[in-house]
Amino acid sequence: MSTDYLVRTPSSYCFRLVVPPDLHTAVGRKELRYSLRTGRLCSAKPRARLLAGRVQHLFRALRNRDDDMGEHLSATKITEVIKGYVRECLNDDFEARIVSAPVEREGLAEDSSNLDFLLEAAKE
């Protein structure tokens, strides 16, 4: 997968999507950017894919205006809807991974050693 929807920050990955020019006015922004709540690329990629597909679906609804969404909502309200949708997608993805994911012992060991390092640094 291309990482077109990913931006690396110092501590994590963000989802980034350029809003199509014909929707700039409706959305009130030229770009959407939201934290993916992970510093791991293997977790960020599927979350970005999921969000990209769902936000594109919202863009189609805005273009079609076959529902009440694009017709009666301000740019601020549309942005709130998108933020809520992104938050819901990330929470659903997070919960699904917790329930179905096998325990990665290597990841736990790494997390544990990172915590130990931080605890030692905090003591100093």
mmCIF file of N, CA and C in Angstrom:
data_model
loop_
_atom_site.group_PDB
_atom_site.id
_atom_site.type_symbol
_atom_site.label_atom_id
_atom_site.label_comp_id
_atom_site.label_asym_id
_atom_site.label_seq_id
_atom_site.Cartn_x
_atom_site.Cartn_y
_atom_site.Cartn_z
ATOM 1 N N MET A 1 0.836 -1.187 0.000
ATOM 2 C CA MET A 1 0.000 0.000 0.000
ATOM 3 C C MET A 1 0.873 1.240 0.000
ATOM 4 N N SER A 2 0.466 2.198 -0.725
ATOM 5 C CA SER A 2 1.131 3.477 -0.709
ATOM 6 C C SER A 2 0.859 4.148 0.637
ATOM 7 N N THR A 3 1.789 4.950 1.075
ATOM 8 C CA THR A 3 1.594 5.642 2.346
ATOM 9 C C THR A 3 1.104 7.070 2.114
ATOM 10 N N ASP A 4 0.311 7.270 1.051
ATOM 11 C CA ASP A 4 -0.202 8.593 0.717
ATOM 12 C C ASP A 4 -1.027 9.199 1.847
ATOM 13 N N TYR A 5 -1.647 8.395 2.639
ATOM 14 C CA TYR A 5 -2.524 8.889 3.687
ATOM 15 C C TYR A 5 -1.820 8.981 5.035
ATOM 16 N N LEU A 6 -0.528 8.748 5.076
ATOM 17 C CA LEU A 6 0.215 8.746 6.329
ATOM 18 C C LEU A 6 1.225 9.879 6.396
ATOM 19 N N VAL A 7 1.308 10.479 7.565
ATOM 20 C CA VAL A 7 2.330 11.475 7.845
ATOM 21 C C VAL A 7 2.977 11.062 9.157
ATOM 22 N N ARG A 8 4.289 11.042 9.179
ATOM 23 C CA ARG A 8 5.021 10.669 10.389
ATOM 24 C C ARG A 8 5.278 11.921 11.218
ATOM 25 N N THR A 9 4.935 11.868 12.486
ATOM 26 C CA THR A 9 5.284 12.929 13.426
ATOM 27 C C THR A 9 6.377 12.352 14.329
ATOM 28 N N PRO A 10 6.972 13.145 15.191
ATOM 29 C CA PRO A 10 8.033 12.597 16.039
ATOM 30 C C PRO A 10 7.600 11.401 16.895
ATOM 31 N N SER A 11 6.332 11.358 17.287
ATOM 32 C CA SER A 11 5.922 10.281 18.199
ATOM 33 C C SER A 11 4.874 9.332 17.637
ATOM 34 N N SER A 12 4.288 9.647 16.490
ATOM 35 C CA SER A 12 3.232 8.779 15.979
ATOM 36 C C SER A 12 3.001 9.027 14.488
ATOM 37 N N TYR A 13 1.934 8.413 13.981
ATOM 38 C CA TYR A 13 1.517 8.620 12.603
ATOM 39 C C TYR A 13 0.183 9.353 12.590
ATOM 40 N N CYS A 14 0.008 10.167 11.553
ATOM 41 C CA CYS A 14 -1.250 10.874 11.353
ATOM 42 C C CYS A 14 -1.848 10.459 10.018
ATOM 43 N N PHE A 15 -3.164 10.458 9.979
ATOM 44 C CA PHE A 15 -3.904 10.273 8.735
ATOM 45 C C PHE A 15 -3.975 11.642 8.074
ATOM 46 N N ARG A 16 -3.689 11.686 6.780
ATOM 47 C CA ARG A 16 -3.753 12.940 6.028
ATOM 48 C C ARG A 16 -4.469 12.686 4.713
ATOM 49 N N LEU A 17 -5.444 13.534 4.429
ATOM 50 C CA LEU A 17 -6.172 13.413 3.173
ATOM 51 C C LEU A 17 -6.456 14.806 2.642
ATOM 52 N N VAL A 18 -6.090 15.046 1.402
ATOM 53 C CA VAL A 18 -6.375 16.322 0.759
ATOM 54 C C VAL A 18 -7.845 16.329 0.363
ATOM 55 N N VAL A 19 -8.534 17.393 0.752
ATOM 56 C CA VAL A 19 -9.946 17.538 0.398
ATOM 57 C C VAL A 19 -10.007 17.974 -1.067
ATOM 58 N N PRO A 20 -10.827 17.296 -1.876
ATOM 59 C CA PRO A 20 -10.941 17.685 -3.283
ATOM 60 C C PRO A 20 -11.377 19.151 -3.406
ATOM 61 N N PRO A 21 -10.842 19.865 -4.403
ATOM 62 C CA PRO A 21 -11.148 21.297 -4.545
ATOM 63 C C PRO A 21 -12.641 21.629 -4.576
ATOM 64 N N ASP A 22 -13.445 20.765 -5.180
ATOM 65 C CA ASP A 22 -14.878 21.064 -5.254
ATOM 66 C C ASP A 22 -15.578 20.954 -3.899
ATOM 67 N N LEU A 23 -14.898 20.400 -2.899
ATOM 68 C CA LEU A 23 -15.495 20.267 -1.563
ATOM 69 C C LEU A 23 -14.849 21.188 -0.520
ATOM 70 N N HIS A 24 -13.886 22.018 -0.935
ATOM 71 C CA HIS A 24 -13.230 22.922 0.014
ATOM 72 C C HIS A 24 -14.243 23.784 0.760
ATOM 73 N N THR A 25 -15.187 24.355 0.042
ATOM 74 C CA THR A 25 -16.171 25.232 0.673
ATOM 75 C C THR A 25 -17.068 24.451 1.620
ATOM 76 N N ALA A 26 -17.539 23.294 1.189
ATOM 77 C CA ALA A 26 -18.444 22.498 2.028
ATOM 78 C C ALA A 26 -17.762 22.015 3.290
ATOM 79 N N VAL A 27 -16.515 21.560 3.166
ATOM 80 C CA VAL A 27 -15.790 21.009 4.311
ATOM 81 C C VAL A 27 -15.141 22.123 5.128
ATOM 82 N N GLY A 28 -14.801 23.218 4.468
ATOM 83 C CA GLY A 28 -14.183 24.335 5.165
ATOM 84 C C GLY A 28 -12.696 24.161 5.393
ATOM 85 N N ARG A 29 -12.116 23.171 4.745
ATOM 86 C CA ARG A 29 -10.679 22.893 4.889
ATOM 87 C C ARG A 29 -10.157 22.343 3.577
ATOM 88 N N LYS A 30 -8.852 22.465 3.393
ATOM 89 C CA LYS A 30 -8.216 21.901 2.203
ATOM 90 C C LYS A 30 -7.575 20.561 2.494
ATOM 91 N N GLU A 31 -7.419 20.258 3.775
ATOM 92 C CA GLU A 31 -6.759 19.020 4.173
ATOM 93 C C GLU A 31 -7.334 18.539 5.498
ATOM 94 N N LEU A 32 -7.441 17.225 5.609
ATOM 95 C CA LEU A 32 -7.844 16.612 6.876
ATOM 96 C C LEU A 32 -6.615 15.937 7.451
ATOM 97 N N ARG A 33 -6.396 16.113 8.743
ATOM 98 C CA ARG A 33 -5.252 15.482 9.394
ATOM 99 C C ARG A 33 -5.685 15.094 10.805
ATOM 100 N N TYR A 34 -5.536 13.800 11.115
ATOM 101 C CA TYR A 34 -5.923 13.285 12.426
ATOM 102 C C TYR A 34 -4.896 12.268 12.902
ATOM 103 N N SER A 35 -4.649 12.260 14.189
ATOM 104 C CA SER A 35 -3.729 11.289 14.759
ATOM 105 C C SER A 35 -4.305 9.887 14.625
ATOM 106 N N LEU A 36 -3.451 8.935 14.290
ATOM 107 C CA LEU A 36 -3.863 7.536 14.204
ATOM 108 C C LEU A 36 -3.624 6.796 15.514
ATOM 109 N N ARG A 37 -3.123 7.503 16.508
ATOM 110 C CA ARG A 37 -2.925 6.957 17.851
ATOM 111 C C ARG A 37 -1.965 5.770 17.886
ATOM 112 N N THR A 38 -0.965 5.810 17.027
ATOM 113 C CA THR A 38 0.032 4.736 17.035
ATOM 114 C C THR A 38 1.349 5.254 16.470
ATOM 115 N N GLY A 39 2.423 4.690 16.968
ATOM 116 C CA GLY A 39 3.740 4.979 16.440
ATOM 117 C C GLY A 39 4.270 3.843 15.588
ATOM 118 N N ARG A 40 3.446 2.832 15.400
ATOM 119 C CA ARG A 40 3.850 1.650 14.620
ATOM 120 C C ARG A 40 3.254 1.706 13.216
ATOM 121 N N LEU A 41 4.125 1.603 12.237
ATOM 122 C CA LEU A 41 3.686 1.659 10.846
ATOM 123 C C LEU A 41 2.723 0.524 10.515
ATOM 124 N N CYS A 42 2.982 -0.673 11.070
ATOM 125 C CA CYS A 42 2.121 -1.825 10.767
ATOM 126 C C CYS A 42 0.697 -1.616 11.306
ATOM 127 N N SER A 43 0.513 -0.787 12.292
ATOM 128 C CA SER A 43 -0.829 -0.453 12.784
ATOM 129 C C SER A 43 -1.404 0.754 12.051
ATOM 130 N N ALA A 44 -0.537 1.693 11.680
ATOM 131 C CA ALA A 44 -0.988 2.928 11.036
ATOM 132 C C ALA A 44 -1.546 2.684 9.635
ATOM 133 N N LYS A 45 -0.910 1.788 8.881
ATOM 134 C CA LYS A 45 -1.344 1.552 7.497
ATOM 135 C C LYS A 45 -2.807 1.101 7.394
ATOM 136 N N PRO A 46 -3.230 0.057 8.134
ATOM 137 C CA PRO A 46 -4.633 -0.344 7.993
ATOM 138 C C PRO A 46 -5.606 0.709 8.517
ATOM 139 N N ARG A 47 -5.217 1.435 9.541
ATOM 140 C CA ARG A 47 -6.105 2.490 10.048
ATOM 141 C C ARG A 47 -6.272 3.587 9.008
ATOM 142 N N ALA A 48 -5.173 3.955 8.352
ATOM 143 C CA ALA A 48 -5.244 4.985 7.317
ATOM 144 C C ALA A 48 -6.092 4.523 6.142
ATOM 145 N N ARG A 49 -5.933 3.254 5.750
ATOM 146 C CA ARG A 49 -6.754 2.705 4.664
ATOM 147 C C ARG A 49 -8.230 2.769 5.008
ATOM 148 N N LEU A 50 -8.564 2.345 6.216
ATOM 149 C CA LEU A 50 -9.954 2.348 6.679
ATOM 150 C C LEU A 50 -10.526 3.764 6.653
ATOM 151 N N LEU A 51 -9.788 4.701 7.205
ATOM 152 C CA LEU A 51 -10.262 6.079 7.233
ATOM 153 C C LEU A 51 -10.395 6.674 5.841
ATOM 154 N N ALA A 52 -9.428 6.400 4.981
ATOM 155 C CA ALA A 52 -9.477 6.941 3.620
ATOM 156 C C ALA A 52 -10.745 6.485 2.908
ATOM 157 N N GLY A 53 -11.056 5.212 3.020
ATOM 158 C CA GLY A 53 -12.258 4.697 2.371
ATOM 159 C C GLY A 53 -13.527 5.315 2.924
ATOM 160 N N ARG A 54 -13.590 5.442 4.229
ATOM 161 C CA ARG A 54 -14.804 5.979 4.852
ATOM 162 C C ARG A 54 -14.962 7.475 4.615
ATOM 163 N N VAL A 55 -13.864 8.213 4.644
ATOM 164 C CA VAL A 55 -13.961 9.650 4.379
ATOM 165 C C VAL A 55 -14.311 9.886 2.908
ATOM 166 N N GLN A 56 -13.766 9.060 2.012
ATOM 167 C CA GLN A 56 -14.138 9.173 0.595
ATOM 168 C C GLN A 56 -15.643 8.937 0.418
ATOM 169 N N HIS A 57 -16.179 8.003 1.193
ATOM 170 C CA HIS A 57 -17.626 7.750 1.157
ATOM 171 C C HIS A 57 -18.394 9.006 1.597
ATOM 172 N N LEU A 58 -17.925 9.673 2.625
ATOM 173 C CA LEU A 58 -18.559 10.919 3.067
ATOM 174 C C LEU A 58 -18.460 11.989 1.981
ATOM 175 N N PHE A 59 -17.326 12.048 1.303
ATOM 176 C CA PHE A 59 -17.173 13.016 0.218
ATOM 177 C C PHE A 59 -18.180 12.744 -0.904
ATOM 178 N N ARG A 60 -18.388 11.471 -1.220
ATOM 179 C CA ARG A 60 -19.380 11.123 -2.250
ATOM 180 C C ARG A 60 -20.771 11.580 -1.822
ATOM 181 N N ALA A 61 -21.095 11.379 -0.562
ATOM 182 C CA ALA A 61 -22.411 11.804 -0.048
ATOM 183 C C ALA A 61 -22.551 13.316 -0.153
ATOM 184 N N LEU A 62 -21.482 14.042 0.132
ATOM 185 C CA LEU A 62 -21.534 15.501 0.006
ATOM 186 C C LEU A 62 -21.749 15.922 -1.449
ATOM 187 N N ARG A 63 -21.086 15.234 -2.350
ATOM 188 C CA ARG A 63 -21.236 15.565 -3.774
ATOM 189 C C ARG A 63 -22.641 15.238 -4.282
ATOM 190 N N ASN A 64 -23.149 14.088 -3.891
ATOM 191 C CA ASN A 64 -24.459 13.662 -4.370
ATOM 192 C C ASN A 64 -25.590 14.464 -3.745
ATOM 193 N N ARG A 65 -25.391 14.854 -2.501
ATOM 194 C CA ARG A 65 -26.402 15.594 -1.759
ATOM 195 C C ARG A 65 -27.768 14.925 -1.838
ATOM 196 N N ASP A 66 -27.710 13.571 -1.901
ATOM 197 C CA ASP A 66 -28.948 12.814 -1.951
ATOM 198 C C ASP A 66 -29.484 12.520 -0.553
ATOM 199 N N ASP A 67 -28.748 12.966 0.431
ATOM 200 C CA ASP A 67 -29.246 12.847 1.798
ATOM 201 C C ASP A 67 -29.202 14.248 2.413
ATOM 202 N N ASP A 68 -29.528 14.370 3.651
ATOM 203 C CA ASP A 68 -29.581 15.670 4.305
ATOM 204 C C ASP A 68 -28.200 16.228 4.623
ATOM 205 N N MET A 69 -27.176 15.406 4.524
ATOM 206 C CA MET A 69 -25.860 15.825 4.990
ATOM 207 C C MET A 69 -25.360 17.107 4.326
ATOM 208 N N GLY A 70 -25.071 17.054 3.059
ATOM 209 C CA GLY A 70 -24.464 18.202 2.393
ATOM 210 C C GLY A 70 -25.406 19.358 2.188
ATOM 211 N N GLU A 71 -26.672 19.098 2.162
ATOM 212 C CA GLU A 71 -27.651 20.121 1.831
ATOM 213 C C GLU A 71 -27.878 21.108 2.972
ATOM 214 N N HIS A 72 -27.878 20.630 4.220
ATOM 215 C CA HIS A 72 -28.302 21.477 5.329
ATOM 216 C C HIS A 72 -27.224 21.749 6.375
ATOM 217 N N LEU A 73 -26.017 21.297 6.157
ATOM 218 C CA LEU A 73 -24.989 21.440 7.170
ATOM 219 C C LEU A 73 -23.973 22.516 6.798
ATOM 220 N N SER A 74 -23.524 23.261 7.797
ATOM 221 C CA SER A 74 -22.479 24.256 7.585
ATOM 222 C C SER A 74 -21.127 23.544 7.492
ATOM 223 N N ALA A 75 -20.125 24.277 7.053
ATOM 224 C CA ALA A 75 -18.772 23.708 6.977
ATOM 225 C C ALA A 75 -18.303 23.261 8.359
ATOM 226 N N THR A 76 -18.636 24.035 9.377
ATOM 227 C CA THR A 76 -18.253 23.669 10.743
ATOM 228 C C THR A 76 -18.905 22.358 11.154
ATOM 229 N N LYS A 77 -20.181 22.215 10.852
ATOM 230 C CA LYS A 77 -20.897 20.991 11.222
ATOM 231 C C LYS A 77 -20.369 19.798 10.425
ATOM 232 N N ILE A 78 -20.052 19.997 9.160
ATOM 233 C CA ILE A 78 -19.498 18.910 8.346
ATOM 234 C C ILE A 78 -18.155 18.471 8.924
ATOM 235 N N THR A 79 -17.327 19.430 9.335
ATOM 236 C CA THR A 79 -16.044 19.095 9.954
ATOM 237 C C THR A 79 -16.263 18.317 11.242
ATOM 238 N N GLU A 80 -17.251 18.708 12.039
ATOM 239 C CA GLU A 80 -17.570 17.968 13.265
ATOM 240 C C GLU A 80 -18.004 16.542 12.946
ATOM 241 N N VAL A 81 -18.812 16.383 11.896
ATOM 242 C CA VAL A 81 -19.258 15.048 11.482
ATOM 243 C C VAL A 81 -18.059 14.200 11.080
ATOM 244 N N ILE A 82 -17.147 14.775 10.304
ATOM 245 C CA ILE A 82 -15.958 14.035 9.862
ATOM 246 C C ILE A 82 -15.103 13.650 11.067
ATOM 247 N N LYS A 83 -14.887 14.591 11.996
ATOM 248 C CA LYS A 83 -14.096 14.287 13.200
ATOM 249 C C LYS A 83 -14.736 13.159 14.002
ATOM 250 N N GLY A 84 -16.048 13.232 14.172
ATOM 251 C CA GLY A 84 -16.747 12.175 14.906
ATOM 252 C C GLY A 84 -16.631 10.839 14.205
ATOM 253 N N TYR A 85 -16.724 10.861 12.898
ATOM 254 C CA TYR A 85 -16.623 9.651 12.109
ATOM 255 C C TYR A 85 -15.225 9.048 12.223
ATOM 256 N N VAL A 86 -14.204 9.906 12.156
ATOM 257 C CA VAL A 86 -12.815 9.447 12.294
ATOM 258 C C VAL A 86 -12.615 8.846 13.680
ATOM 259 N N ARG A 87 -13.093 9.536 14.706
ATOM 260 C CA ARG A 87 -12.958 9.042 16.081
ATOM 261 C C ARG A 87 -13.648 7.682 16.227
ATOM 262 N N GLU A 88 -14.832 7.557 15.678
ATOM 263 C CA GLU A 88 -15.583 6.292 15.750
ATOM 264 C C GLU A 88 -14.842 5.175 15.026
ATOM 265 N N CYS A 89 -14.305 5.466 13.839
ATOM 266 C CA CYS A 89 -13.555 4.459 13.080
ATOM 267 C C CYS A 89 -12.334 3.985 13.858
ATOM 268 N N LEU A 90 -11.603 4.935 14.441
ATOM 269 C CA LEU A 90 -10.403 4.566 15.190
ATOM 270 C C LEU A 90 -10.759 3.761 16.432
ATOM 271 N N ASN A 91 -11.826 4.143 17.122
ATOM 272 C CA ASN A 91 -12.241 3.388 18.310
ATOM 273 C C ASN A 91 -12.688 1.979 17.933
ATOM 274 N N ASP A 92 -13.459 1.856 16.848
ATOM 275 C CA ASP A 92 -13.895 0.532 16.392
ATOM 276 C C ASP A 92 -12.703 -0.330 16.014
ATOM 277 N N ASP A 93 -11.747 0.275 15.293
ATOM 278 C CA ASP A 93 -10.553 -0.458 14.880
ATOM 279 C C ASP A 93 -9.750 -0.887 16.097
ATOM 280 N N PHE A 94 -9.597 -0.003 17.062
ATOM 281 C CA PHE A 94 -8.836 -0.299 18.272
ATOM 282 C C PHE A 94 -9.490 -1.442 19.051
ATOM 283 N N GLU A 95 -10.806 -1.364 19.223
ATOM 284 C CA GLU A 95 -11.515 -2.419 19.962
ATOM 285 C C GLU A 95 -11.434 -3.758 19.235
ATOM 286 N N ALA A 96 -11.552 -3.738 17.916
ATOM 287 C CA ALA A 96 -11.471 -4.985 17.145
ATOM 288 C C ALA A 96 -10.092 -5.615 17.275
ATOM 289 N N ARG A 97 -9.076 -4.802 17.289
ATOM 290 C CA ARG A 97 -7.715 -5.329 17.411
ATOM 291 C C ARG A 97 -7.466 -5.911 18.800
ATOM 292 N N ILE A 98 -8.016 -5.282 19.817
ATOM 293 C CA ILE A 98 -7.834 -5.797 21.176
ATOM 294 C C ILE A 98 -8.527 -7.143 21.331
ATOM 295 N N VAL A 99 -9.736 -7.264 20.817
ATOM 296 C CA VAL A 99 -10.514 -8.495 20.965
ATOM 297 C C VAL A 99 -9.926 -9.627 20.142
ATOM 298 N N SER A 100 -9.506 -9.344 18.911
ATOM 299 C CA SER A 100 -9.111 -10.423 18.011
ATOM 300 C C SER A 100 -7.604 -10.619 17.866
ATOM 301 N N ALA A 101 -6.821 -9.669 18.324
ATOM 302 C CA ALA A 101 -5.380 -9.764 18.086
ATOM 303 C C ALA A 101 -4.717 -10.746 19.040
ATOM 304 N N PRO A 102 -3.834 -11.576 18.498
ATOM 305 C CA PRO A 102 -3.047 -12.434 19.388
ATOM 306 C C PRO A 102 -2.036 -11.580 20.143
ATOM 307 N N VAL A 103 -1.640 -12.045 21.270
ATOM 308 C CA VAL A 103 -0.656 -11.318 22.061
ATOM 309 C C VAL A 103 0.700 -11.427 21.377
ATOM 310 N N GLU A 104 1.295 -10.306 21.103
ATOM 311 C CA GLU A 104 2.615 -10.282 20.486
ATOM 312 C C GLU A 104 3.647 -10.175 21.602
ATOM 313 N N ARG A 105 4.270 -11.277 21.901
ATOM 314 C CA ARG A 105 5.205 -11.291 23.021
ATOM 315 C C ARG A 105 6.397 -10.362 22.792
ATOM 316 N N GLU A 106 6.871 -10.274 21.553
ATOM 317 C CA GLU A 106 7.997 -9.384 21.276
ATOM 318 C C GLU A 106 7.604 -7.939 21.526
ATOM 319 N N GLY A 107 6.412 -7.558 21.090
ATOM 320 C CA GLY A 107 5.924 -6.200 21.300
ATOM 321 C C GLY A 107 5.753 -5.890 22.773
ATOM 322 N N LEU A 108 5.271 -6.878 23.539
ATOM 323 C CA LEU A 108 5.112 -6.679 24.976
ATOM 324 C C LEU A 108 6.460 -6.504 25.657
ATOM 325 N N ALA A 109 7.429 -7.291 25.249
ATOM 326 C CA ALA A 109 8.763 -7.181 25.832
ATOM 327 C C ALA A 109 9.361 -5.806 25.517
ATOM 328 N N GLU A 110 9.173 -5.361 24.291
ATOM 329 C CA GLU A 110 9.691 -4.050 23.896
ATOM 330 C C GLU A 110 8.995 -2.944 24.681
ATOM 331 N N ASP A 111 7.666 -3.025 24.789
ATOM 332 C CA ASP A 111 6.912 -2.036 25.553
ATOM 333 C C ASP A 111 7.355 -2.034 27.008
ATOM 334 N N SER A 112 7.565 -3.223 27.564
ATOM 335 C CA SER A 112 7.989 -3.340 28.950
ATOM 336 C C SER A 112 9.356 -2.703 29.164
ATOM 337 N N SER A 113 10.283 -2.959 28.250
ATOM 338 C CA SER A 113 11.619 -2.374 28.408
ATOM 339 C C SER A 113 11.562 -0.855 28.247
ATOM 340 N N ASN A 114 10.686 -0.363 27.356
ATOM 341 C CA ASN A 114 10.508 1.080 27.203
ATOM 342 C C ASN A 114 9.961 1.692 28.484
ATOM 343 N N LEU A 115 9.001 1.019 29.107
ATOM 344 C CA LEU A 115 8.437 1.505 30.367
ATOM 345 C C LEU A 115 9.499 1.508 31.460
ATOM 346 N N ASP A 116 10.293 0.449 31.520
ATOM 347 C CA ASP A 116 11.365 0.395 32.512
ATOM 348 C C ASP A 116 12.326 1.567 32.334
ATOM 349 N N PHE A 117 12.685 1.852 31.081
ATOM 350 C CA PHE A 117 13.584 2.962 30.780
ATOM 351 C C PHE A 117 12.977 4.284 31.245
ATOM 352 N N LEU A 118 11.697 4.489 30.944
ATOM 353 C CA LEU A 118 11.030 5.727 31.349
ATOM 354 C C LEU A 118 10.928 5.858 32.857
ATOM 355 N N LEU A 119 10.656 4.744 33.545
ATOM 356 C CA LEU A 119 10.584 4.773 34.999
ATOM 357 C C LEU A 119 11.933 5.116 35.605
ATOM 358 N N GLU A 120 12.994 4.542 35.061
ATOM 359 C CA GLU A 120 14.336 4.848 35.554
ATOM 360 C C GLU A 120 14.684 6.307 35.301
ATOM 361 N N ALA A 121 14.339 6.808 34.131
ATOM 362 C CA ALA A 121 14.625 8.213 33.791
ATOM 363 C C ALA A 121 13.841 9.144 34.710
ATOM 364 N N ALA A 122 12.619 8.764 35.072
ATOM 365 C CA ALA A 122 11.807 9.599 35.937
ATOM 366 C C ALA A 122 12.367 9.669 37.353
ATOM 367 N N LYS A 123 13.036 8.605 37.780
ATOM 368 C CA LYS A 123 13.613 8.562 39.125
ATOM 369 C C LYS A 123 14.797 9.512 39.257
ATOM 370 N N GLU A 124 15.501 9.737 38.154
ATOM 371 C CA GLU A 124 16.728 10.552 38.188
ATOM 372 C C GLU A 124 16.460 12.000 38.374
#
